[in-house]
């Protein structure tokens, strides 16, 4: 059972999301390293953690495990430093910059006997857990069609397509595979509009079903940006913006599950609903969770799907 954590990275995501999720999961940040001492100190102070100079110092510290969240162009270098220590490592998605790099890191972890979990936390979101269970239990009948929408707001042309696919839209590929996979892409359409990206992916999933994926940077930032709808035969389920799940079957009344935000308990808090807290809890105690943490081999497979889409855009 993991209790103490060594932290590498002190950006907004680490400070505002991952560190609070660790504490909510019952873990104690013990040492912190970042590119600048000021950033490391800002992340360490609220938790009484010690600041150290770098990744290797975190790996050699008296901690049970390591959590890494650094820019994607630095993640491989950091992981090469910490994996040989043999301590469990949780690295923020996508885990690597390319599928080849992910395969290299997976092989290094295998040789070192290091458990390496990649932070595809959406699969731990309660709504998606319920949706996956309904699919597995046959509540919808045979799976026929899945539709995933992942919309982000405009970046003002500041994000290249591959960069955005690898760092952001990769969530949609992982989630689709988790819910209805394995995925086989058969068609891709990519459009660039005023420097923003619109991607349509079509393919096959499971045994006989089809899927579509819609991803873009042309949505409104502060409105619903994520919808997953799965059809069986005479039944369907829809997860809206991660926090609400609907079941529609035949002429039966619609069933709706949603959190009660007026009660501020753990199950209704954002970190839990988006999957961050349960993902880290599963990392801390994998024997106590049914959903296995995705490893770097899985990350390589997801990145191969992303690269397949990016290659179509590059060839256009």
Short mmCIF file of C-alpha atoms in Angstrom, two decimals:
data_model
loop_
_atom_site.label_atom_id
_atom_site.label_comp_id
_atom_site.label_asym_id
_atom_site.label_seq_id
_atom_site.Cartn_x
_atom_site.Cartn_y
_atom_site.Cartn_z
CA UNK A 1 0.00 0.00 0.00
CA UNK A 2 1.41 3.36 -1.06
CA UNK A 3 1.39 6.19 1.48
CA UNK A 4 4.19 8.68 0.69
CA UNK A 5 4.73 10.25 -2.73
CA UNK A 6 7.66 11.87 -4.48
CA UNK A 7 6.42 14.53 -6.88
CA UNK A 8 8.11 15.61 -10.12
CA UNK A 9 6.64 18.68 -11.76
CA UNK A 10 4.96 21.73 -10.24
CA UNK A 11 2.85 23.22 -13.00
CA UNK A 12 -0.78 24.25 -12.71
CA UNK A 13 -2.07 20.73 -13.32
CA UNK A 14 0.10 19.25 -10.60
CA UNK A 15 -0.66 21.99 -8.07
CA UNK A 16 -4.36 22.46 -8.77
CA UNK A 17 -5.43 18.92 -9.65
CA UNK A 18 -3.03 16.07 -8.95
CA UNK A 19 -1.71 17.13 -5.54
CA UNK A 20 -5.22 17.68 -4.10
CA UNK A 21 -6.28 14.35 -5.65
CA UNK A 22 -3.36 12.59 -3.94
CA UNK A 23 -4.37 14.00 -0.57
CA UNK A 24 -8.02 13.08 -1.18
CA UNK A 25 -6.85 9.54 -1.97
CA UNK A 26 -5.03 9.35 1.37
CA UNK A 27 -1.48 9.93 0.12
CA UNK A 28 1.12 12.31 1.50
CA UNK A 29 3.35 14.33 -0.86
CA UNK A 30 6.78 14.06 0.77
CA UNK A 31 9.34 15.49 -1.68
CA UNK A 32 8.96 17.74 -4.73
CA UNK A 33 11.24 18.52 -7.66
CA UNK A 34 10.58 20.96 -10.48
CA UNK A 35 12.50 22.91 -13.10
CA UNK A 36 12.67 26.00 -10.88
CA UNK A 37 13.10 26.07 -7.09
CA UNK A 38 10.32 28.66 -6.78
CA UNK A 39 7.81 26.38 -8.52
CA UNK A 40 8.86 23.41 -6.42
CA UNK A 41 8.51 25.44 -3.23
CA UNK A 42 5.03 26.67 -4.23
CA UNK A 43 3.92 23.07 -4.73
CA UNK A 44 5.66 21.69 -1.62
CA UNK A 45 4.75 24.27 1.03
CA UNK A 46 1.01 23.52 1.41
CA UNK A 47 1.85 19.89 2.21
CA UNK A 48 4.98 20.33 4.28
CA UNK A 49 6.98 18.51 1.61
CA UNK A 50 10.72 18.82 1.08
CA UNK A 51 12.12 20.40 -2.08
CA UNK A 52 14.87 18.43 -3.86
CA UNK A 53 16.90 19.28 -6.93
CA UNK A 54 15.79 16.78 -9.54
CA UNK A 55 14.16 13.53 -10.66
CA UNK A 56 16.99 11.28 -9.50
CA UNK A 57 16.86 12.83 -6.03
CA UNK A 58 13.13 12.09 -5.89
CA UNK A 59 13.77 8.50 -6.97
CA UNK A 60 16.35 8.01 -4.22
CA UNK A 61 14.23 9.67 -1.51
CA UNK A 62 12.40 7.72 1.19
CA UNK A 63 9.05 7.58 -0.61
CA UNK A 64 6.76 4.72 -1.57
CA UNK A 65 6.01 5.90 -5.12
CA UNK A 66 6.50 8.73 -7.62
CA UNK A 67 4.00 10.93 -9.49
CA UNK A 68 5.21 12.71 -12.64
CA UNK A 69 3.49 15.55 -14.50
CA UNK A 70 5.89 17.44 -16.76
CA UNK A 71 5.66 18.74 -20.34
CA UNK A 72 5.45 15.92 -22.86
CA UNK A 73 8.84 16.77 -24.36
CA UNK A 74 10.49 16.17 -20.96
CA UNK A 75 8.58 13.14 -19.73
CA UNK A 76 10.80 10.46 -21.31
CA UNK A 77 13.97 11.95 -19.81
CA UNK A 78 12.36 12.07 -16.35
CA UNK A 79 11.02 8.52 -16.58
CA UNK A 80 14.41 7.18 -17.69
CA UNK A 81 15.82 8.65 -14.47
CA UNK A 82 13.18 7.26 -12.10
CA UNK A 83 12.09 3.90 -13.56
CA UNK A 84 15.34 2.07 -12.63
CA UNK A 85 14.68 2.82 -8.93
CA UNK A 86 11.87 0.23 -9.09
CA UNK A 87 9.31 2.34 -7.23
CA UNK A 88 5.76 2.51 -8.65
CA UNK A 89 5.36 5.49 -10.97
CA UNK A 90 2.20 7.36 -11.96
CA UNK A 91 2.79 9.56 -15.00
CA UNK A 92 0.25 11.97 -16.42
CA UNK A 93 -1.17 11.06 -19.81
CA UNK A 94 -0.16 10.60 -22.60
CA UNK A 95 2.91 9.14 -20.87
CA UNK A 96 5.22 9.79 -23.82
CA UNK A 97 5.52 11.99 -26.89
CA UNK A 98 5.22 9.15 -29.42
CA UNK A 99 4.18 5.51 -29.52
CA UNK A 100 7.80 4.48 -30.17
CA UNK A 101 8.93 6.39 -27.09
CA UNK A 102 6.14 4.81 -25.04
CA UNK A 103 7.22 1.33 -26.18
CA UNK A 104 10.80 2.10 -25.17
CA UNK A 105 9.71 3.25 -21.72
CA UNK A 106 7.41 0.23 -21.34
CA UNK A 107 10.35 -2.07 -22.07
CA UNK A 108 12.51 -0.22 -19.53
CA UNK A 109 9.79 -0.60 -16.90
CA UNK A 110 9.47 -4.31 -17.68
CA UNK A 111 13.22 -4.84 -17.30
CA UNK A 112 13.26 -2.91 -14.02
CA UNK A 113 10.16 -4.61 -12.64
CA UNK A 114 8.62 -1.15 -12.15
CA UNK A 115 4.86 -0.67 -12.11
CA UNK A 116 4.21 2.27 -14.40
CA UNK A 117 0.65 3.65 -14.56
CA UNK A 118 -0.39 6.28 -17.09
CA UNK A 119 -2.95 8.83 -15.95
CA UNK A 120 -5.87 8.16 -18.27
CA UNK A 121 -8.19 9.07 -15.44
CA UNK A 122 -11.44 9.38 -17.39
CA UNK A 123 -11.94 5.62 -17.31
CA UNK A 124 -12.27 5.97 -13.52
CA UNK A 125 -15.04 8.58 -13.69
CA UNK A 126 -18.12 7.09 -11.99
CA UNK A 127 -20.41 7.80 -14.97
CA UNK A 128 -18.08 5.97 -17.36
CA UNK A 129 -17.61 3.13 -14.88
CA UNK A 130 -21.39 2.69 -14.78
CA UNK A 131 -21.62 2.90 -18.57
CA UNK A 132 -18.95 0.28 -19.07
CA UNK A 133 -20.60 -2.02 -16.53
CA UNK A 134 -23.94 -1.71 -18.35
CA UNK A 135 -22.27 -2.61 -21.66
CA UNK A 136 -20.45 -5.57 -20.12
CA UNK A 137 -23.60 -6.83 -18.36
CA UNK A 138 -25.60 -6.73 -21.58
CA UNK A 139 -28.08 -4.14 -20.30
CA UNK A 140 -28.20 -2.58 -23.77
CA UNK A 141 -28.19 -5.81 -25.72
CA UNK A 142 -25.54 -6.35 -28.41
CA UNK A 143 -23.37 -3.26 -28.94
CA UNK A 144 -24.14 -1.61 -32.31
CA UNK A 145 -22.85 1.98 -32.32
CA UNK A 146 -20.79 4.28 -30.14
CA UNK A 147 -20.40 8.02 -30.60
CA UNK A 148 -17.81 10.10 -28.75
CA UNK A 149 -17.67 13.90 -28.85
CA UNK A 150 -14.63 15.73 -27.46
CA UNK A 151 -14.84 19.49 -28.00
CA UNK A 152 -12.46 22.12 -26.69
CA UNK A 153 -12.59 25.87 -27.16
CA UNK A 154 -10.41 27.77 -29.65
CA UNK A 155 -6.69 28.11 -28.93
CA UNK A 156 -6.29 31.06 -31.31
CA UNK A 157 -4.21 28.92 -33.65
CA UNK A 158 -1.54 28.37 -30.98
CA UNK A 159 -1.79 24.55 -30.91
CA UNK A 160 -0.64 22.39 -33.79
CA UNK A 161 -2.81 19.42 -34.73
CA UNK A 162 -0.42 16.67 -33.62
CA UNK A 163 0.41 18.49 -30.39
CA UNK A 164 -3.31 18.84 -29.57
CA UNK A 165 -4.11 15.25 -30.52
CA UNK A 166 -1.28 13.85 -28.39
CA UNK A 167 -1.82 15.98 -25.31
CA UNK A 168 -5.60 16.52 -25.25
CA UNK A 169 -7.72 14.56 -27.72
CA UNK A 170 -5.81 11.41 -26.76
CA UNK A 171 -8.29 11.16 -23.86
CA UNK A 172 -11.10 10.45 -26.32
CA UNK A 173 -9.17 7.61 -27.96
CA UNK A 174 -8.41 5.99 -24.61
CA UNK A 175 -11.98 6.37 -23.39
CA UNK A 176 -13.46 4.93 -26.59
CA UNK A 177 -11.17 1.92 -26.38
CA UNK A 178 -11.95 1.42 -22.71
CA UNK A 179 -15.70 1.52 -23.23
CA UNK A 180 -16.20 -0.25 -26.55
CA UNK A 181 -12.77 -1.36 -27.84
CA UNK A 182 -10.70 -2.63 -29.42
CA UNK A 183 -10.86 0.12 -32.04
CA UNK A 184 -10.08 -0.22 -35.75
CA UNK A 185 -9.98 3.07 -37.66
CA UNK A 186 -11.37 2.92 -41.20
CA UNK A 187 -11.78 6.59 -42.08
CA UNK A 188 -10.46 10.00 -40.99
CA UNK A 189 -11.43 13.52 -42.04
CA UNK A 190 -9.42 16.50 -40.79
CA UNK A 191 -10.23 20.15 -41.39
CA UNK A 192 -8.35 23.29 -40.35
CA UNK A 193 -10.52 26.35 -39.76
CA UNK A 194 -8.80 29.63 -38.83
CA UNK A 195 -5.99 27.69 -37.24
CA UNK A 196 -8.36 25.44 -35.27
CA UNK A 197 -8.85 21.70 -35.72
CA UNK A 198 -11.85 19.55 -36.59
CA UNK A 199 -11.39 15.77 -36.68
CA UNK A 200 -13.89 13.07 -37.58
CA UNK A 201 -12.87 9.43 -37.07
CA UNK A 202 -14.94 6.46 -38.17
CA UNK A 203 -14.24 2.85 -37.39
CA UNK A 204 -15.20 -0.52 -36.01
CA UNK A 205 -15.23 -1.59 -32.38
CA UNK A 206 -15.86 -4.75 -30.46
CA UNK A 207 -17.14 -7.64 -32.54
CA UNK A 208 -19.78 -6.13 -34.85
CA UNK A 209 -20.22 -2.51 -33.85
CA UNK A 210 -19.19 0.83 -35.33
CA UNK A 211 -17.95 4.02 -33.71
CA UNK A 212 -17.58 7.67 -34.60
CA UNK A 213 -15.37 10.17 -32.85
CA UNK A 214 -15.81 13.92 -33.19
CA UNK A 215 -12.99 16.08 -31.82
CA UNK A 216 -12.43 19.78 -32.32
CA UNK A 217 -11.02 23.01 -30.95
CA UNK A 218 -13.99 25.05 -32.20
CA UNK A 219 -16.39 24.53 -29.30
CA UNK A 220 -17.36 26.98 -26.55
CA UNK A 221 -14.89 26.69 -23.67
CA UNK A 222 -17.37 27.05 -20.81
CA UNK A 223 -20.18 24.77 -21.96
CA UNK A 224 -20.62 21.00 -22.31
CA UNK A 225 -17.67 19.62 -24.19
CA UNK A 226 -17.89 15.85 -23.79
CA UNK A 227 -20.66 13.43 -24.75
CA UNK A 228 -20.51 9.65 -25.08
CA UNK A 229 -23.51 7.77 -26.46
CA UNK A 230 -23.67 3.99 -26.84
CA UNK A 231 -26.45 2.09 -28.62
CA UNK A 232 -27.40 -1.53 -28.21
CA UNK A 233 -30.61 -2.93 -29.73
CA UNK A 234 -33.66 -1.01 -28.56
CA UNK A 235 -31.63 0.68 -25.83
CA UNK A 236 -29.04 3.42 -25.43
CA UNK A 237 -27.00 5.17 -22.76
CA UNK A 238 -25.57 8.66 -22.86
CA UNK A 239 -22.97 10.24 -20.60
CA UNK A 240 -23.10 14.05 -20.73
CA UNK A 241 -20.09 16.12 -19.70
CA UNK A 242 -18.88 13.25 -17.48
CA UNK A 243 -21.34 14.04 -14.70
CA UNK A 244 -24.69 12.72 -15.92
CA UNK A 245 -25.70 9.32 -17.28
CA UNK A 246 -29.00 8.45 -18.96
CA UNK A 247 -30.45 5.04 -19.81
CA UNK A 248 -33.20 4.81 -22.43
CA UNK A 249 -34.72 1.39 -23.13
CA UNK A 250 -37.80 0.56 -25.18
CA UNK A 251 -40.82 2.47 -23.91
CA UNK A 252 -39.62 2.40 -20.30
CA UNK A 253 -39.17 5.67 -18.42
CA UNK A 254 -35.74 7.20 -18.86
CA UNK A 255 -33.37 6.54 -15.96
CA UNK A 256 -30.93 9.28 -14.98
CA UNK A 257 -27.91 9.13 -12.67
CA UNK A 258 -26.22 12.33 -11.56
CA UNK A 259 -24.32 13.53 -8.49
CA UNK A 260 -25.97 15.64 -5.82
CA UNK A 261 -23.68 18.65 -5.80
CA UNK A 262 -25.47 20.19 -2.81
CA UNK A 263 -23.89 17.56 -0.53
CA UNK A 264 -20.13 18.24 -0.34
CA UNK A 265 -18.91 14.69 0.20
CA UNK A 266 -16.14 12.92 -1.69
CA UNK A 267 -18.40 11.15 -4.19
CA UNK A 268 -19.82 14.49 -5.38
CA UNK A 269 -16.55 16.42 -5.67
CA UNK A 270 -14.97 17.29 -9.00
CA UNK A 271 -11.78 15.30 -8.43
CA UNK A 272 -13.82 12.14 -7.96
CA UNK A 273 -16.37 12.77 -10.72
CA UNK A 274 -13.66 13.41 -13.32
CA UNK A 275 -11.74 10.32 -12.23
CA UNK A 276 -8.59 11.89 -10.76
CA UNK A 277 -9.04 10.71 -7.18
CA UNK A 278 -10.15 7.14 -8.00
CA UNK A 279 -7.34 6.80 -10.57
CA UNK A 280 -4.71 7.72 -7.98
CA UNK A 281 -6.43 5.56 -5.35
CA UNK A 282 -6.21 2.62 -7.76
CA UNK A 283 -2.52 3.39 -8.26
CA UNK A 284 -1.99 3.45 -4.49
CA UNK A 285 -3.79 0.16 -3.87
CA UNK A 286 -4.32 -1.76 -7.15
CA UNK A 287 -5.48 -4.90 -5.36
CA UNK A 288 -8.49 -2.99 -4.02
CA UNK A 289 -9.76 -1.80 -7.42
CA UNK A 290 -11.40 -3.69 -10.25
CA UNK A 291 -10.19 -1.31 -12.97
CA UNK A 292 -6.48 -1.95 -13.65
CA UNK A 293 -4.35 1.10 -14.20
CA UNK A 294 -3.38 1.56 -17.85
CA UNK A 295 0.35 0.95 -18.28
CA UNK A 296 2.84 2.25 -20.82
CA UNK A 297 2.14 -0.61 -23.22
CA UNK A 298 -1.44 0.61 -23.31
CA UNK A 299 -0.26 4.21 -23.77
CA UNK A 300 1.77 3.11 -26.80
CA UNK A 301 -1.32 1.52 -28.35
CA UNK A 302 -3.40 4.66 -27.78
CA UNK A 303 -0.68 6.85 -29.24
CA UNK A 304 -0.53 4.63 -32.33
CA UNK A 305 -4.22 5.42 -32.95
CA UNK A 306 -3.52 9.13 -32.53
CA UNK A 307 -0.57 8.91 -34.91
CA UNK A 308 -2.74 7.14 -37.46
CA UNK A 309 -5.10 10.12 -37.44
CA UNK A 310 -2.25 12.64 -37.57
CA UNK A 311 -0.68 10.80 -40.51
CA UNK A 312 -3.88 11.20 -42.54
CA UNK A 313 -3.80 14.95 -41.89
CA UNK A 314 -0.13 15.10 -42.87
CA UNK A 315 -0.81 13.30 -46.13
CA UNK A 316 -3.70 15.60 -47.05
#
